[in-house]
Amino acid sequence: MSETYYIFRNGRLRRKHNTLYLESPPNNGDSQKYPLPVENVRDIYLFGELDLNTKLLRFLGQRQITAHCFNYYGYYVGSFFPRKRNVSGDLLIRQVQAFLSSSRRLHLARQFVKGACYHLLHNLRYYQNRRKSLAEIISTIEALTDQIEMTPDIPSLMGLEGRARDAYYQAFTTIMNLPEPFEKRVRRPPNNPINALISFGNTMLYTAVLTELYVTQLDPTISYLHEPSTRRFSLALDLAEVFKPLIVDRLIFRLWNKRMITDKHFEPIGKAQGVYLNEEGRKIWVREFEKQLSETVQHRKLKRSVSYRRLLRLEAYKLVRHLLDIEPYESFKAWW
């Protein structure tokens, strides 16, 4: 089974015969080599300062291996994607047609928001059942969820989702037993450890969805809830929206409440009045994130165990079936 590799070391990533090697800087005259069995590599996350060349990129392309790059602060800066082999002109036309039709685009956008709100409530009810006082926030989000079908356009829908998430973030103080209230979501840069965790977690999920989209025939630049952009694969944002509460937020709550990540895992960003998750914190996050994506559930329709990572790909396939007029798309909703 293919695996994801996370590289935090500095050095050179190179090909030797049919194997990838990470060569660390010389120590007492000798450099260390760490082999990566290429047959088992799905994608690579590059967090360290690494040198590589076009010979390596050609090799990654031949092996259909994606590489995601991050800067010193753990911010996503871009991806290397091999030449796409699984392409379909017919599906591309259908994707564009669905985007250009205001009613069809709005239907898909509503489904993404429905899935997101369902999982917001799913998390809140879980903690309410553990004696957290969240009834008022739950009531607010339930009322907003009931209005999704009445939203007349994408901006109104985005506004509704924003209000739901603002209400949801108010629950973080209670769920995480924070000494000071978590007031609002701040992104560029994150202004406190909780915002830094959310930003890093959302980025990791975005790249995971992007890897899964790559193996389908979908074009990741054509989206329905988020506006297509020249600087991002916005369809990955659409699909990630459904899974953020289920994967990212649950992981944040667990890591924080179990004291696996604490204040010592954050550092200030120069003079920008922001904070970022340091290398030790990122290592803890990606280890637990990978465990989460590898965890399996019994799928109701398929009647077999599937991993969380597989659920991301299945969601993309559901969108393909919708665009091909096989089955209307309904966003994923966890049943466990």
Coordinates of N, CA and C in Angstrom, one line a residue, residues 119-223:
H119 N -21.1 18.3 10.1 CA -20.0 17.9 10.9 C -19.6 18.9 12.0
L120 N -19.9 20.1 11.8 CA -19.8 21.1 12.9 C -20.7 20.7 14.0
L121 N -22.0 20.4 13.7 CA -22.9 20.0 14.7 C -22.6 18.6 15.3
H122 N -22.0 17.7 14.5 CA -21.6 16.4 14.9 C -20.6 16.5 16.0
N123 N -19.6 17.4 15.9 CA -18.6 17.6 16.9 C -19.2 18.2 18.1
L124 N -20.0 19.2 18.0 CA -20.6 19.9 19.1 C -21.5 19.0 20.0
R125 N -22.3 18.2 19.3 CA -23.1 17.3 20.0 C -22.3 16.2 20.8
Y126 N -21.2 15.8 20.2 CA -20.3 14.9 20.9 C -19.9 15.4 22.2
Y127 N -19.4 16.7 22.2 CA -18.9 17.3 23.4 C -20.1 17.7 24.4
Q128 N -21.2 18.0 23.8 CA -22.4 18.3 24.7 C -22.7 17.1 25.5
N129 N -22.6 15.9 24.8 CA -22.9 14.7 25.5 C -21.9 14.3 26.6
R130 N -20.8 15.1 26.6 CA -19.8 15.0 27.6 C -19.8 16.2 28.6
R131 N -21.0 16.7 28.7 CA -21.3 17.7 29.7 C -20.6 19.1 29.4
K132 N -20.4 19.4 28.2 CA -20.0 20.7 27.8 C -21.2 21.5 27.5
S133 N -21.3 22.8 28.0 CA -22.4 23.6 27.8 C -22.4 24.3 26.4
L134 N -23.0 23.6 25.4 CA -22.9 24.1 24.0 C -24.3 24.2 23.3
A135 N -25.4 24.2 24.1 CA -26.7 24.2 23.6 C -27.0 25.4 22.7
E136 N -26.6 26.6 23.2 CA -27.0 27.8 22.5 C -26.2 27.8 21.1
I137 N -25.0 27.4 21.1 CA -24.2 27.4 19.8 C -24.8 26.4 18.9
I138 N -25.2 25.2 19.4 CA -25.8 24.2 18.5 C -27.1 24.7 17.9
S139 N -27.9 25.4 18.7 CA -29.2 26.0 18.3 C -28.9 27.0 17.1
T140 N -27.9 27.8 17.3 CA -27.6 28.8 16.3 C -27.2 28.2 15.0
I141 N -26.4 27.2 15.0 CA -25.9 26.5 13.8 C -27.0 25.7 13.2
E142 N -27.9 25.1 14.0 CA -29.0 24.4 13.4 C -29.9 25.3 12.6
A143 N -30.2 26.5 13.2 CA -31.0 27.5 12.5 C -30.4 27.9 11.2
L144 N -29.1 28.1 11.2 CA -28.4 28.5 9.9 C -28.4 27.3 8.9
T145 N -28.3 26.1 9.4 CA -28.3 25.0 8.5 C -29.7 24.9 7.8
D146 N -30.7 25.2 8.5 CA -32.1 25.2 7.9 C -32.3 26.2 6.8
Q147 N -31.4 27.2 6.8 CA -31.5 28.3 5.8 C -30.7 28.0 4.5
I148 N -29.9 26.9 4.5 CA -29.0 26.7 3.4 C -29.8 26.6 2.0
E149 N -30.9 25.9 2.0 CA -31.6 25.7 0.8 C -32.3 27.0 0.3
M150 N -32.4 28.0 1.2 CA -33.0 29.2 0.8 C -32.0 30.3 0.3
T151 N -30.7 30.0 0.4 CA -29.7 31.0 -0.1 C -29.9 31.1 -1.6
P152 N -30.0 32.4 -2.0 CA -30.2 32.6 -3.5 C -29.0 32.6 -4.4
D153 N -27.8 32.7 -3.7 CA -26.6 32.8 -4.6 C -25.3 32.4 -3.7
I154 N -24.2 32.3 -4.4 CA -23.0 31.8 -3.7 C -22.5 32.8 -2.6
P155 N -22.5 34.1 -2.9 CA -22.1 35.0 -1.8 C -22.9 34.9 -0.5
S156 N -24.2 34.7 -0.7 CA -25.1 34.5 0.5 C -24.8 33.2 1.2
L157 N -24.5 32.2 0.4 CA -24.2 30.9 1.0 C -22.8 31.0 1.8
M158 N -21.9 31.7 1.2 CA -20.6 31.8 1.9 C -20.7 32.6 3.2
G159 N -21.6 33.6 3.1 CA -21.9 34.4 4.3 C -22.5 33.6 5.4
L160 N -23.5 32.7 5.0 CA -24.1 31.9 6.0 C -23.1 30.9 6.6
E161 N -22.3 30.3 5.8 CA -21.3 29.4 6.3 C -20.3 30.1 7.2
G162 N -20.0 31.3 6.9 CA -19.1 32.1 7.8 C -19.7 32.4 9.1
R163 N -21.0 32.6 9.2 CA -21.7 32.9 10.5 C -21.7 31.6 11.3
A164 N -21.9 30.4 10.6 CA -22.0 29.2 11.3 C -20.6 28.9 11.9
R165 N -19.5 29.1 11.1 CA -18.2 28.9 11.7 C -17.8 29.8 12.8
D166 N -18.3 31.1 12.7 CA -18.0 32.0 13.8 C -18.7 31.5 15.1
A167 N -19.9 31.0 15.0 CA -20.6 30.5 16.1 C -19.8 29.2 16.6
Y168 N -19.4 28.4 15.7 CA -18.7 27.2 16.1 C -17.4 27.4 16.8
Y169 N -16.6 28.4 16.3 CA -15.4 28.7 16.9 C -15.5 29.2 18.4
Q170 N -16.7 29.8 18.7 CA -16.9 30.2 20.1 C -16.9 29.0 21.0
A171 N -17.2 27.8 20.5 CA -17.2 26.6 21.3 C -15.8 26.1 21.7
F172 N -14.8 26.6 21.0 CA -13.4 26.1 21.2 C -13.0 26.4 22.6
T173 N -13.4 27.5 23.1 CA -13.0 27.9 24.5 C -13.4 26.8 25.5
T174 N -14.7 26.4 25.3 CA -15.3 25.4 26.2 C -14.7 24.0 26.0
I175 N -14.6 23.6 24.7 CA -14.2 22.2 24.4 C -12.7 22.0 24.8
M176 N -11.9 23.1 24.6 CA -10.5 23.0 24.9 C -10.0 23.5 26.2
N177 N -11.0 23.9 27.0 CA -10.7 24.5 28.4 C -9.7 25.6 28.3
L178 N -9.8 26.5 27.4 CA -8.8 27.5 27.2 C -8.9 28.6 28.3
P179 N -7.7 29.1 28.8 CA -7.7 30.1 29.9 C -8.3 31.4 29.4
E180 N -8.2 31.7 28.1 CA -8.7 33.0 27.6 C -9.7 32.6 26.4
P181 N -10.7 33.4 26.2 CA -11.7 33.1 25.1 C -11.0 33.1 23.7
F182 N -11.4 32.1 22.9 CA -11.0 32.1 21.5 C -12.0 32.9 20.8
E183 N -11.6 34.1 20.4 CA -12.6 35.1 19.9 C -12.9 35.0 18.4
K184 N -11.9 34.8 17.6 CA -12.2 34.7 16.2 C -11.0 34.1 15.4
R185 N -11.4 33.7 14.2 CA -10.4 33.1 13.3 C -9.5 34.1 12.6
V186 N -8.2 34.0 12.8 CA -7.3 34.9 12.2 C -6.3 34.1 11.4
R187 N -6.1 34.4 10.1 CA -5.3 33.6 9.2 C -3.9 34.0 8.9
R188 N -3.8 35.3 8.5 CA -2.5 35.8 7.9 C -1.9 36.9 8.7
P189 N -1.0 36.6 9.6 CA -0.6 35.3 10.1 C -1.5 34.9 11.3
P190 N -1.6 33.6 11.7 CA -2.3 33.2 12.9 C -1.8 34.0 14.1
N191 N -2.7 34.5 14.9 CA -2.3 35.4 16.0 C -2.2 34.6 17.3
N192 N -2.5 33.4 17.4 CA -2.4 32.6 18.6 C -2.3 31.1 18.3
P193 N -1.9 30.3 19.3 CA -1.7 28.9 19.0 C -2.9 28.1 18.4
I194 N -4.1 28.5 18.8 CA -5.3 27.8 18.2 C -5.4 28.1 16.7
N195 N -5.3 29.4 16.4 CA -5.4 29.7 15.0 C -4.2 29.1 14.2
A196 N -3.1 29.0 14.8 CA -1.9 28.3 14.1 C -2.2 26.9 13.8
L197 N -2.9 26.2 14.8 CA -3.2 24.8 14.6 C -4.3 24.6 13.5
I198 N -5.3 25.5 13.5 CA -6.3 25.4 12.5 C -5.7 25.7 11.1
S199 N -4.8 26.7 11.0 CA -4.2 27.0 9.7 C -3.4 25.8 9.2
F200 N -2.5 25.3 10.0 CA -1.7 24.2 9.6 C -2.5 22.9 9.3
G201 N -3.5 22.6 10.1 CA -4.3 21.5 9.9 C -5.1 21.6 8.6
N202 N -5.7 22.7 8.3 CA -6.5 22.9 7.1 C -5.6 22.8 5.9
T203 N -4.3 23.3 6.0 CA -3.4 23.1 4.9 C -3.1 21.7 4.6
M204 N -2.8 20.9 5.7 CA -2.5 19.5 5.5 C -3.7 18.7 4.9
L205 N -4.9 19.1 5.3 CA -6.1 18.4 4.7 C -6.2 18.8 3.2
Y206 N -6.0 20.1 2.9 CA -6.1 20.6 1.5 C -5.1 19.8 0.6
T207 N -3.9 19.6 1.1 CA -2.9 18.9 0.2 C -3.3 17.4 0.1
A208 N -3.9 16.8 1.2 CA -4.3 15.4 1.1 C -5.4 15.3 0.1
V209 N -6.4 16.2 0.1 CA -7.5 16.2 -0.9 C -6.9 16.3 -2.3
L210 N -5.9 17.2 -2.4 CA -5.3 17.5 -3.7 C -4.7 16.3 -4.3
T211 N -4.0 15.5 -3.4 CA -3.4 14.3 -3.9 C -4.4 13.3 -4.4
E212 N -5.6 13.2 -3.7 CA -6.6 12.3 -4.1 C -7.3 12.7 -5.4
L213 N -7.5 14.0 -5.5 CA -8.1 14.6 -6.7 C -7.2 14.2 -8.0
Y214 N -5.9 14.2 -7.8 CA -5.0 14.0 -8.9 C -5.2 12.6 -9.6
V215 N -5.7 11.6 -8.8 CA -5.8 10.3 -9.4 C -7.2 10.2 -10.1
T216 N -8.1 11.2 -9.9 CA -9.3 11.2 -10.7 C -9.2 12.0 -12.0
Q217 N -10.3 12.0 -12.7 CA -10.3 12.8 -14.0 C -10.7 14.2 -13.7
L218 N -11.0 14.6 -12.5 CA -11.5 16.0 -12.2 C -10.3 17.0 -12.4
D219 N -10.7 18.2 -12.9 CA -9.7 19.3 -12.9 C -9.8 20.1 -11.6
P220 N -8.8 20.1 -10.8 CA -8.8 20.7 -9.4 C -9.0 22.2 -9.4
T221 N -8.9 22.9 -10.6 CA -9.0 24.3 -10.6 C -10.4 24.8 -10.8
I222 N -11.3 23.9 -11.2 CA -12.7 24.3 -11.4 C -13.5 23.9 -10.2
S223 N -14.1 24.9 -9.5 CA -14.7 24.7 -8.2 C -16.1 25.3 -8.2

